[in-house]
Amino acid sequence: MKRAAKWSRLLSVVLLITSCGSTPPPVPVVVAAPPPAAEPAPMGRLPTYVHPTHYALDLRIVPDQDRFSGEVAIDIESTEARSFLWLHAAAMNVSHVHVSREGASDIAATFEIGGTEGVSAVHLAESLPAGRATLHLTYDAPFDHSLKGLYRVDAGGAAYAFTQFEPISARLAFPCFDEPAFKTPFDISLTVKADQVAISNTRALEESPVEGGMKRVRFATTEKLPTYLVAFVVGPLDVVEAPAIPPTGVRTRSIPFRGVAVHGRGAELAYALEHTPAILQELERYFGIEYPYDKLDIIAVPDFGPGAMENAGAITFRETLLLINSAEASEDQYRGYTNVMAHELAHQWFGDLVTMPWWDDIWLNEAFATWMAYHAVNNTNPEYEAPLSFRDRSFGAMGSDSLASARQIRQPIESSHDIRNAFDSITYSKGGAVIAMFERYVGEATFQRGIHAYLEAHRFGSATADDFLQAISEVAGRDIGTPFRTFLNQPGVPLVSVELSCEPESRRIIARQSRYTPIGSTASTDQSWQIPFCVRYEVNRQPHEACALLNHEEEHLTLPEATCPSWIMPNADGIGYYRVAMTSEDLRNLREHGWARLNPRERMAIADSLRAAFSANGLAPADLFATYPILASDETRQVATAPMGLLDLAMEWMPDEASRAKVQGYARRLYTAQYNRLGWEAGRRENGETHLLRASIINFMALTAKHPAARREAVRRGRAILRQWQGGPVDPYRTSPDLVDVALAVLVEESDVDVWEALYALLTHSDDAIVRGRVLGAMARTRIPALSDRALALSLDPALRVNEAMWPLGSQMNQLETRGRAWAWIEQNFDAIVARVSVTGASSLPWYAADFCDEEHAARVETFFASRIEALPGGPRNLRGATEAIRLCAARKNVHLANTTAFFNAQRP
């Protein structure tokens, strides 16, 4: 998935059941007043003495009603006799339950529904012997309204039903063993309106009429799946039949392929339907294993929580990722589709074909899909420069990983909070970066063979981190698991301090490792890793590379050349998951003699390490800012934009408008050459990277540096776009889709209530997620107090979809001028926010406060959440991380403010 309470009653439900069969008719169940369970509910994973072997699901789904209903038969095997069973079922009414066994009488039962987390009990009228049995349940439940379980979405005047079960929401749709280790086949039938479409994980085998204008759709038996990968979609859908994906060198059959969207939007699937087969075929080529399922549907969902979800054979996406209007699509939208499609298709192998048995190994799903997506995209769309985007995400993860409160990649699951927290940048981006580092260490071809061996050994089953590391080690012929686990099982970013030593008798690289810690951190630096370390250097203008596995606190790499290198780059290819610290002499030599010879990933790594050194008080403000002209003029987008974040922060630090104006003046001068070179109009032969660089430069110049000409042009274009959207003449400037957002945002900042009202009218009349996102993003930029209040209130406005409701809060909290007002509004309206987006949707709220930069607000945030945070899934760790970030910012400001202010005050206006 595009990626997480107290443990006692959450993830466990023991289900004591036995053997399949039929005899006398079922005995009606009495649900009220069940006897107490003879043992407490499981505190973690379900017991091993019972497991499901097959599900038969028969659901009646009518999306324009309030509730759905179903019958479930679960075949199970038990290793011991039981008088009661546990299972997962939440927010539903179970009206009947009994257990059947082949050749024996049915056993009557009563059902005790669990709390909000769904640990429920089945109490049997007599002991169920060990062996096989079938548990039968009849139930009904409400459609969820917070984008999880089986939930309803209204779009274009019609109602639809979609599912989102990961991680633990299948229990909202049907009683089940809701844990990833329990992979079984599913037989699914859906009864729906006769004129509507029903979709699930496999091909529909037959449709039969049902009384009352209904039909029953029966689907082919699935491969073995965990509950979180099951999917249903029902409604008046557009289904676009694409050509079957033809056989490849590893697959002899064709794959039926369809696109699905709400009524009237099917034509917008054309781009995705055209380009998806190439991505799937590239993944098959890499894995050497055919796509595992009997068909592929890609499904656009109007209101959806994650970016996408890898349901086997029925992948769901936010509409913005699949519905692409070529005349209005931005470069970001095209790349978003490609990257997320590659990620979700990679999951069909990593996660679906082979599944982690428990949530501590979710990284096996998400880190591998993240890493594999960039591998695939780099081959299908090399112009996207996927390796650079991948590294950029890795450096972003280092920010989170620098916190003392950071979690490790393979985090033990001690509560349900840990499951929710697992879907974060540590799992996705750090995990992916560590995989890439060890791929280089092992060798690409060897690593690929290890991946193939791992998938083949565990196909349609489950596997752990140890299984994966064993497979790679066996193919590599050496122990990969031990060094890999030093990154997997502890948090933190390694800092490798490097010094070049040249003496008459030897040339050495001295490398010392510790944990990177920013100013004010409480984390211990006394950590060590086994780091695949490579340094690139140049002798007599000839490039060389030296590598070693750093096992100790200090190690020396002897260079074989007789001459001292003119420069060293201590993270060859920028692929290592570590930061570097260099002596001032080595850094100067790199900047003066080696910078032009570094590849883009290496320049990105140096830029990140410079920023990190400033945050750790290893680099003075003036020394950091002295590097900015060379970074800002770089031809690589990720390097050129590297100074922007700290310049934005410096403006927030400044005590008054006059000081902020000095920072803005410096920022404008820094990027004027780029702004003038790129302009607002794209050249005929420009590539996508140039489009994205232009958008970043104009966005920064107009919104942060307040460049007068950039703002005037943005307002001019923003008014033209608004007039066109209101039904007026076509925008005469033909503004690039990459620049529409900044044009509208500056228009709102420079306008009064009339523009804001016009945008609100557009928002309420459009079902297009791209248009809605642009409009909402602009409206939330307002700084006018009265409109700021209205922007915040949008979060509770029913005109917004659930997945849009938090956007205005985030935007208002991101702006210095509106942050205090926005936080006070959140405090006052917290209960209403939770009611609007659910406790899960509100669990990230502590992070909305992370842009504060003083102890007073850190304490205020802690006090506010003290009695509330436990109810938010994943909330406790989010609160610790957010308040730590606030305090680290305050500590950094305390150390650097005087020198930062002096630097900018010395700049010309």
mmCIF file of N, CA and C in Angstrom, residues 286 371 375 390-391 432-448 472 476 478 480 484 532-537 544-549 569-578 599 601-602:
data_model
loop_
_atom_site.group_PDB
_atom_site.id
_atom_site.type_symbol
_atom_site.label_atom_id
_atom_site.label_comp_id
_atom_site.label_asym_id
_atom_site.label_seq_id
_atom_site.Cartn_x
_atom_site.Cartn_y
_atom_site.Cartn_z
ATOM 1 N N TYR A 286 12.292 -8.919 -14.720
ATOM 2 C CA TYR A 286 13.244 -8.858 -13.602
ATOM 3 C C TYR A 286 13.079 -10.065 -12.677
ATOM 4 N N TRP A 371 11.707 0.166 -3.773
ATOM 5 C CA TRP A 371 12.965 -0.037 -4.503
ATOM 6 C C TRP A 371 12.705 -0.590 -5.901
ATOM 7 N N HIS A 375 13.481 0.706 -9.986
ATOM 8 C CA HIS A 375 14.170 -0.173 -10.934
ATOM 9 C C HIS A 375 13.368 -0.271 -12.231
ATOM 10 N N PHE A 390 14.481 8.489 -6.314
ATOM 11 C CA PHE A 390 14.645 7.473 -5.279
ATOM 12 C C PHE A 390 15.599 7.959 -4.196
ATOM 13 N N ARG A 391 16.735 8.535 -4.603
ATOM 14 C CA ARG A 391 17.682 9.043 -3.612
ATOM 15 C C ARG A 391 17.090 10.215 -2.846
ATOM 16 N N GLY A 432 13.865 0.983 1.398
ATOM 17 C CA GLY A 432 14.264 0.899 -0.003
ATOM 18 C C GLY A 432 15.715 1.297 -0.208
ATOM 19 N N ALA A 433 16.171 2.332 0.516
ATOM 20 C CA ALA A 433 17.555 2.785 0.379
ATOM 21 C C ALA A 433 18.538 1.732 0.868
ATOM 22 N N VAL A 434 18.205 1.061 1.963
ATOM 23 C CA VAL A 434 19.093 0.017 2.480
ATOM 24 C C VAL A 434 19.164 -1.152 1.499
ATOM 25 N N ILE A 435 18.029 -1.504 0.909
ATOM 26 C CA ILE A 435 18.038 -2.562 -0.110
ATOM 27 C C ILE A 435 18.954 -2.172 -1.268
ATOM 28 N N ALA A 436 18.835 -0.921 -1.744
ATOM 29 C CA ALA A 436 19.663 -0.470 -2.864
ATOM 30 C C ALA A 436 21.144 -0.498 -2.503
ATOM 31 N N MET A 437 21.485 -0.120 -1.280
ATOM 32 C CA MET A 437 22.880 -0.133 -0.851
ATOM 33 C C MET A 437 23.440 -1.548 -0.869
ATOM 34 N N PHE A 438 22.658 -2.508 -0.368
ATOM 35 C CA PHE A 438 23.161 -3.886 -0.349
ATOM 36 C C PHE A 438 23.102 -4.532 -1.728
ATOM 37 N N GLU A 439 22.206 -4.069 -2.595
ATOM 38 C CA GLU A 439 22.236 -4.552 -3.975
ATOM 39 C C GLU A 439 23.570 -4.190 -4.620
ATOM 40 N N ARG A 440 24.038 -2.971 -4.398
ATOM 41 C CA ARG A 440 25.339 -2.562 -4.955
ATOM 42 C C ARG A 440 26.466 -3.359 -4.313
ATOM 43 N N TYR A 441 26.361 -3.617 -3.027
ATOM 44 C CA TYR A 441 27.385 -4.355 -2.293
ATOM 45 C C TYR A 441 27.494 -5.804 -2.794
ATOM 46 N N VAL A 442 26.351 -6.420 -3.044
ATOM 47 C CA VAL A 442 26.322 -7.808 -3.500
ATOM 48 C C VAL A 442 26.610 -7.912 -4.996
ATOM 49 N N GLY A 443 26.124 -6.929 -5.749
ATOM 50 C CA GLY A 443 26.171 -6.972 -7.209
ATOM 51 C C GLY A 443 24.769 -7.166 -7.754
ATOM 52 N N GLU A 444 24.404 -6.404 -8.777
ATOM 53 C CA GLU A 444 23.025 -6.398 -9.265
ATOM 54 C C GLU A 444 22.573 -7.773 -9.736
ATOM 55 N N ALA A 445 23.402 -8.456 -10.505
ATOM 56 C CA ALA A 445 22.989 -9.762 -11.049
ATOM 57 C C ALA A 445 22.820 -10.785 -9.933
ATOM 58 N N THR A 446 23.726 -10.776 -8.970
ATOM 59 C CA THR A 446 23.629 -11.717 -7.845
ATOM 60 C C THR A 446 22.387 -11.427 -7.019
ATOM 61 N N PHE A 447 22.143 -10.161 -6.765
ATOM 62 C CA PHE A 447 20.970 -9.775 -5.977
ATOM 63 C C PHE A 447 19.691 -10.206 -6.688
ATOM 64 N N GLN A 448 19.641 -10.025 -7.988
ATOM 65 C CA GLN A 448 18.464 -10.421 -8.765
ATOM 66 C C GLN A 448 18.217 -11.921 -8.658
ATOM 67 N N ILE A 472 19.412 -14.380 -0.151
ATOM 68 C CA ILE A 472 20.450 -13.532 -0.744
ATOM 69 C C ILE A 472 21.834 -14.053 -0.365
ATOM 70 N N ALA A 476 24.746 -15.258 -2.878
ATOM 71 C CA ALA A 476 25.977 -14.464 -2.858
ATOM 72 C C ALA A 476 27.184 -15.276 -2.401
ATOM 73 N N ARG A 478 28.095 -15.634 0.679
ATOM 74 C CA ARG A 478 28.667 -15.001 1.867
ATOM 75 C C ARG A 478 27.536 -14.476 2.732
ATOM 76 N N ILE A 480 25.239 -12.065 4.135
ATOM 77 C CA ILE A 480 24.679 -10.730 3.921
ATOM 78 C C ILE A 480 23.768 -10.349 5.085
ATOM 79 N N PHE A 484 23.233 -6.584 7.040
ATOM 80 C CA PHE A 484 21.912 -6.038 6.712
ATOM 81 C C PHE A 484 21.116 -5.794 7.991
ATOM 82 N N PRO A 532 28.375 -0.953 4.141
ATOM 83 C CA PRO A 532 29.031 -1.058 2.829
ATOM 84 C C PRO A 532 29.478 0.339 2.386
ATOM 85 N N PHE A 533 30.757 0.603 2.504
ATOM 86 C CA PHE A 533 31.308 1.948 2.322
ATOM 87 C C PHE A 533 32.179 1.971 1.080
ATOM 88 N N CYS A 534 31.920 2.917 0.201
ATOM 89 C CA CYS A 534 32.730 3.083 -1.003
ATOM 90 C C CYS A 534 33.107 4.550 -1.161
ATOM 91 N N VAL A 535 34.369 4.791 -1.453
ATOM 92 C CA VAL A 535 34.855 6.149 -1.682
ATOM 93 C C VAL A 535 35.375 6.236 -3.110
ATOM 94 N N ARG A 536 34.981 7.283 -3.799
ATOM 95 C CA ARG A 536 35.479 7.533 -5.144
ATOM 96 C C ARG A 536 36.493 8.665 -5.062
ATOM 97 N N TYR A 537 37.548 8.565 -5.824
ATOM 98 C CA TYR A 537 38.602 9.578 -5.755
ATOM 99 C C TYR A 537 39.307 9.668 -7.104
ATOM 100 N N HIS A 544 39.093 6.456 -9.499
ATOM 101 C CA HIS A 544 39.307 5.189 -8.804
ATOM 102 C C HIS A 544 38.221 5.034 -7.745
ATOM 103 N N GLU A 545 38.082 3.819 -7.262
ATOM 104 C CA GLU A 545 37.099 3.554 -6.204
ATOM 105 C C GLU A 545 37.668 2.514 -5.247
ATOM 106 N N ALA A 546 37.461 2.750 -3.957
ATOM 107 C CA ALA A 546 37.869 1.789 -2.927
ATOM 108 C C ALA A 546 36.668 1.510 -2.034
ATOM 109 N N CYS A 547 36.460 0.244 -1.708
ATOM 110 C CA CYS A 547 35.291 -0.153 -0.919
ATOM 111 C C CYS A 547 35.711 -1.042 0.243
ATOM 112 N N ALA A 548 34.940 -0.993 1.303
ATOM 113 C CA ALA A 548 35.156 -1.868 2.457
ATOM 114 C C ALA A 548 33.859 -1.942 3.246
ATOM 115 N N LEU A 549 33.699 -3.012 4.004
ATOM 116 C CA LEU A 549 32.595 -3.119 4.947
ATOM 117 C C LEU A 549 33.101 -2.588 6.285
ATOM 118 N N MET A 569 35.350 11.468 -2.745
ATOM 119 C CA MET A 569 33.898 11.502 -2.569
ATOM 120 C C MET A 569 33.534 10.281 -1.740
ATOM 121 N N PRO A 570 33.216 10.460 -0.425
ATOM 122 C CA PRO A 570 33.101 9.312 0.482
ATOM 123 C C PRO A 570 31.767 8.565 0.433
ATOM 124 N N ASN A 571 30.986 8.770 -0.614
ATOM 125 C CA ASN A 571 29.760 7.994 -0.801
ATOM 126 C C ASN A 571 29.591 7.799 -2.297
ATOM 127 N N ALA A 572 30.333 6.844 -2.843
ATOM 128 C CA ALA A 572 30.347 6.634 -4.290
ATOM 129 C C ALA A 572 28.949 6.353 -4.807
ATOM 130 N N ASP A 573 28.582 7.059 -5.852
ATOM 131 C CA ASP A 573 27.249 6.978 -6.463
ATOM 132 C C ASP A 573 26.148 7.493 -5.546
ATOM 133 N N GLY A 574 26.508 8.001 -4.366
ATOM 134 C CA GLY A 574 25.495 8.503 -3.426
ATOM 135 C C GLY A 574 24.536 7.432 -2.971
ATOM 136 N N ILE A 575 24.948 6.173 -3.034
ATOM 137 C CA ILE A 575 24.019 5.070 -2.805
ATOM 138 C C ILE A 575 23.993 4.606 -1.360
ATOM 139 N N GLY A 576 25.000 4.985 -0.563
ATOM 140 C CA GLY A 576 25.058 4.514 0.811
ATOM 141 C C GLY A 576 24.049 5.196 1.707
ATOM 142 N N TYR A 577 23.425 4.415 2.577
ATOM 143 C CA TYR A 577 22.509 5.017 3.549
ATOM 144 C C TYR A 577 23.331 5.474 4.761
ATOM 145 N N TYR A 578 24.022 6.575 4.573
ATOM 146 C CA TYR A 578 24.762 7.219 5.654
ATOM 147 C C TYR A 578 25.060 8.653 5.230
ATOM 148 N N ASN A 599 28.719 12.635 -10.101
ATOM 149 C CA ASN A 599 27.455 12.419 -10.792
ATOM 150 C C ASN A 599 26.325 13.041 -9.956
ATOM 151 N N ARG A 601 23.759 11.950 -8.307
ATOM 152 C CA ARG A 601 23.443 11.350 -7.011
ATOM 153 C C ARG A 601 24.507 11.703 -5.978
ATOM 154 N N GLU A 602 25.746 11.803 -6.408
ATOM 155 C CA GLU A 602 26.808 12.174 -5.476
ATOM 156 C C GLU A 602 26.676 13.627 -5.044
#
